[in-house]
Each structure stands twice: as structure tokens, then as C-alpha cells.
CSV table of C-alpha atoms in Angstrom, one decimal:
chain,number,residue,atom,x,y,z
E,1,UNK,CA,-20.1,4.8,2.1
E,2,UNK,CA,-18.9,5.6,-1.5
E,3,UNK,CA,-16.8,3.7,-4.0
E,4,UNK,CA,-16.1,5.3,-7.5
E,5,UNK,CA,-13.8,5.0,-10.2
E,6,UNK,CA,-12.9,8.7,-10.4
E,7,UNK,CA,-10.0,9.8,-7.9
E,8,UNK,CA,-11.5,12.5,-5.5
E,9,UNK,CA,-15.1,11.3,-5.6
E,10,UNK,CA,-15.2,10.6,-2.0
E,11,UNK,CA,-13.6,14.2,-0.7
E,12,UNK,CA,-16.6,16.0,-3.0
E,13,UNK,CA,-19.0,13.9,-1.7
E,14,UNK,CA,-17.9,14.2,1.6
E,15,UNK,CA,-17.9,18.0,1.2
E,16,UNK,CA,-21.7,18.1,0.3
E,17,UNK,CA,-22.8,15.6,2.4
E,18,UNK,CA,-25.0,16.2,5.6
E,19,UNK,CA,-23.7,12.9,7.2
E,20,UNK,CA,-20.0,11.3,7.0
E,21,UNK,CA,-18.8,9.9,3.8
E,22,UNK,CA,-16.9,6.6,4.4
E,23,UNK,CA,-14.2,6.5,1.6
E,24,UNK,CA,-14.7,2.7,0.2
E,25,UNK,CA,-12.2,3.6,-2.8
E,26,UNK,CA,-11.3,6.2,-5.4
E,27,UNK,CA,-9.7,5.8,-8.7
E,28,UNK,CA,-6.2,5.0,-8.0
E,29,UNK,CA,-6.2,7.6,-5.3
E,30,UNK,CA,-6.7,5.6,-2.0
E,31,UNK,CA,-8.9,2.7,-0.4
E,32,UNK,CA,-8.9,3.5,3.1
E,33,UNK,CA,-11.4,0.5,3.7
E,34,UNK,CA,-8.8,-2.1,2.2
E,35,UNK,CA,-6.1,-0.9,4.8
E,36,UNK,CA,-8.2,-1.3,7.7
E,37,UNK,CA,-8.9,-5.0,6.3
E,38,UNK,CA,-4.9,-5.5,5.7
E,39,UNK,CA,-3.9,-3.6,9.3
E,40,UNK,CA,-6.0,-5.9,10.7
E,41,UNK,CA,-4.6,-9.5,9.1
E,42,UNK,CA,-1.2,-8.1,9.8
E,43,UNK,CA,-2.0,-7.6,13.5
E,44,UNK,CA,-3.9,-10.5,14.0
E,45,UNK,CA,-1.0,-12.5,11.7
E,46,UNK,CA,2.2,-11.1,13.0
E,47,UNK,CA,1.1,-9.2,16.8
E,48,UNK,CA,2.3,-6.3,16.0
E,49,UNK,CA,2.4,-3.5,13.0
E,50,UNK,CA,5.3,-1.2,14.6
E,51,UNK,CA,8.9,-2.8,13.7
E,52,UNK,CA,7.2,-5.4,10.8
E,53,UNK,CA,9.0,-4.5,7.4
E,54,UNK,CA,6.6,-5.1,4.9
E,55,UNK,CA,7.4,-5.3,1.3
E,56,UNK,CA,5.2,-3.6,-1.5
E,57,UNK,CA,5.4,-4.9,-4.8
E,58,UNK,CA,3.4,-4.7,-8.2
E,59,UNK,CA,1.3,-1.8,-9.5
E,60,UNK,CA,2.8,0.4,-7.1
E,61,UNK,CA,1.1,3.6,-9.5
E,62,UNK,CA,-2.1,2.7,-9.7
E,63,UNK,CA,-3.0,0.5,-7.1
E,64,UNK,CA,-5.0,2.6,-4.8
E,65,UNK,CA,-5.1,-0.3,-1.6
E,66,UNK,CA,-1.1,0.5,-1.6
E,67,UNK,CA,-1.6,4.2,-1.4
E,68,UNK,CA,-3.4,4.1,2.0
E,69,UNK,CA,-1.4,1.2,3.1
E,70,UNK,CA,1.9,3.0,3.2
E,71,UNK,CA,0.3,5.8,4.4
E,72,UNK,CA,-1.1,3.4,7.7
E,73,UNK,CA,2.5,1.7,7.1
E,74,UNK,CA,4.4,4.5,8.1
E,75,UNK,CA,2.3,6.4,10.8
E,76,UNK,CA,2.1,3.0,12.3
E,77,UNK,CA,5.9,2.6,12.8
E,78,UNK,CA,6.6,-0.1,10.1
E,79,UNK,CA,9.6,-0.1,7.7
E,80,UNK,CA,8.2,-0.5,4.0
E,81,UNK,CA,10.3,-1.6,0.8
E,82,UNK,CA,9.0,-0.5,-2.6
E,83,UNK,CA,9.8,-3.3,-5.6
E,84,UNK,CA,7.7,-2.2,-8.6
E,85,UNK,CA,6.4,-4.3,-11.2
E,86,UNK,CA,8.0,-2.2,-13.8
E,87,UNK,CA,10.0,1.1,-13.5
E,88,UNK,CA,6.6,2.8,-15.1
E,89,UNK,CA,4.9,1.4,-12.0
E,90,UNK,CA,6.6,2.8,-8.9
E,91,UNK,CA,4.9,4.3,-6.4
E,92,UNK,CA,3.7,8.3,-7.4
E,93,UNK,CA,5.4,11.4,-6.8
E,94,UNK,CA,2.6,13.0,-4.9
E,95,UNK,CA,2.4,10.0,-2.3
E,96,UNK,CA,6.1,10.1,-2.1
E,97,UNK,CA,5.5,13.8,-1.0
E,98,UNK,CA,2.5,13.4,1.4
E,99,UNK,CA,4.7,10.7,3.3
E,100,UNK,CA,7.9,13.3,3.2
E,101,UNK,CA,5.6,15.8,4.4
E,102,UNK,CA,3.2,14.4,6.9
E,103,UNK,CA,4.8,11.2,8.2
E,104,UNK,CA,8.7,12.5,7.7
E,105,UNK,CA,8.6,9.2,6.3
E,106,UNK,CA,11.1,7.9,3.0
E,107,UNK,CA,10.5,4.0,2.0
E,108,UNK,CA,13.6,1.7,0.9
E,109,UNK,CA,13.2,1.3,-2.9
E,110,UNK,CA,14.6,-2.4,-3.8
E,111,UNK,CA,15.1,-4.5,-7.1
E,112,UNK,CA,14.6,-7.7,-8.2
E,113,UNK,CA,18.6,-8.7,-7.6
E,114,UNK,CA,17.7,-8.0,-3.5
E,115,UNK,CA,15.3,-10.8,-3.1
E,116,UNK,CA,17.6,-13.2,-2.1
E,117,UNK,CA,18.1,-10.7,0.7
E,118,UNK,CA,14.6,-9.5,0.9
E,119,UNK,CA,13.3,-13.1,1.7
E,120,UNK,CA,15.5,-13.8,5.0
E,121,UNK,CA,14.7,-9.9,6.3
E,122,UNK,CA,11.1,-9.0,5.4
E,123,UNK,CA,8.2,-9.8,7.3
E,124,UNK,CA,5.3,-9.7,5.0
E,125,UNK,CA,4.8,-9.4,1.3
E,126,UNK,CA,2.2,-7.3,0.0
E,127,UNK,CA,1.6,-8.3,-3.9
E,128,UNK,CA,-0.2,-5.8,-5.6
E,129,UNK,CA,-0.9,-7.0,-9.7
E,130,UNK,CA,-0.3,-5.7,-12.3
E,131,UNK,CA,-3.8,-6.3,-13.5
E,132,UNK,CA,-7.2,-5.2,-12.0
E,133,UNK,CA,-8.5,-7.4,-9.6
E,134,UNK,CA,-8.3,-7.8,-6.1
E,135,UNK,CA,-5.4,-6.8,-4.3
E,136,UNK,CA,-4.2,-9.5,-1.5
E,137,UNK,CA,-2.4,-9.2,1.6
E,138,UNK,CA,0.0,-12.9,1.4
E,139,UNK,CA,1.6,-13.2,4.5
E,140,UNK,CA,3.5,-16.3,3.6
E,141,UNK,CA,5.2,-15.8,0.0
E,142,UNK,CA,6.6,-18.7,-2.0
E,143,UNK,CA,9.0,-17.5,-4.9
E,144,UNK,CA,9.7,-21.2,-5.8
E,145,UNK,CA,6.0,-22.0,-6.5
């Protein structure tokens, strides 16, 4: 298992290695590890993953346990919204692609102005910070509080 702070760590490890290389994190690249975790509470919280809309929002850019969640997200059969924390924080080109390319796969982007709407129609919130720290799955998200 390998977790390091430079994106593509795990792949070159995992090309020189003589035994498999679990991917525990990269960078901002992905953390496979993390999704399993989150597939799992959504599962066990909701019964299902295909038909849930889940809504991304926060570091969208850099936060590497969203990357392999929307990957999961949309092979799985869920609908995902993206709502950045800022316009500099929306979800990278280059996962945009893969999901184009290898899930056929386009998430809903929303604003801030939809959540009146997003509240009575998504299933599960998924709030990734802005800061560096550890990125929670809340299944039951409380604007007023």
C-alpha cells in the first residue's frame, strides 16, 4: 500500500513492484481507498448506489477522494452534481475527459442559486473543503446550521 504526496507515485511504484501496489492516495490525483470507504457508507446508508444523485461540492480541483468518487459515481449508475467552492475550484479538465471517454459519462454542473432546488432532489451531499483535512461523506446536510 502507498500513500504520497506527489500525483502518479502509486502507478511508478506499481510499475516496479514485484507484488501489487494498493493506491492509498496521490497528490490530488485520486484516493481509490477513500471511495471504497464512501461506496460503502452510501450503500450501507441509502441501499443502493445506482439512481442516488449525489452532490459534490468544495475543492472540486484538488481534492483527490472526489476524483475516484466520481469516477465509482458514474460507473456505478449514480447522477452526480458538481457545485465548486469557487469557479478556480471546479472539477479538472482531464477528469472531465476520462469520464467523457471511459464512462460516456457528463456531470450536472450547479450554483449556489439551485440549492433551494438541490435540497428537495439530491440524495447525498459530499462536502469536500476548501482546506486540507479530511474529506467527509455527510449524508444528512443542514444548510441552516
Amino acid at each position: 500500500m502507498i500513500r504520497h504526496p506527489w500525483e502518479g507515485a502509486a502507478k511508478v511504484a506499481a510499475d516496479y513492484a514485484q507484488v501489487p501496489v494498493i493506491n492509498a492516495g496521490d497528490g490530488a490525483h485520486e484516493h481509490p481507498t477513500q471511495t471504497l470507504c464512501d461506496l460503502y457508507t452510501l450503500k450501507k446508508g441509502k441501499g443502493r448506489i445506482k439512481g442516488l444523485t449525489v452532490c459534490l461540492r468544495g475543492d472540486l480541483k484538488n481534492g483527490r477522494t472526489v476524483h475516484s468518487l466520481i469516477y465509482a459515481l458514474a460507473r456505478l449508475g449514480a447522477e452526480v452534481w458538481l457545485w465548486p467552492q469557487a469557479q478556480d475550484l471546479d472539477l479538472p479538465e482531464a477528469v472531465l475527459r476520462k469520464l467523457r471517454s471511459e464512462y460516456n459519462y457528463d456531470p450536472k454542473k450547479v450554483k449556489a442559486d439551485d440549492l433551494k432546488y438541490l435540497m428537495g432532489e439530491a440524495d447525498v451531499f459530499y462536502i469536500s473543503p476548501a482546506k486540507p483535512y479530511t474529506y467527509p461523506l455527510w449524508q444528512d446536510f443542514d444548510v441552516a446550521s
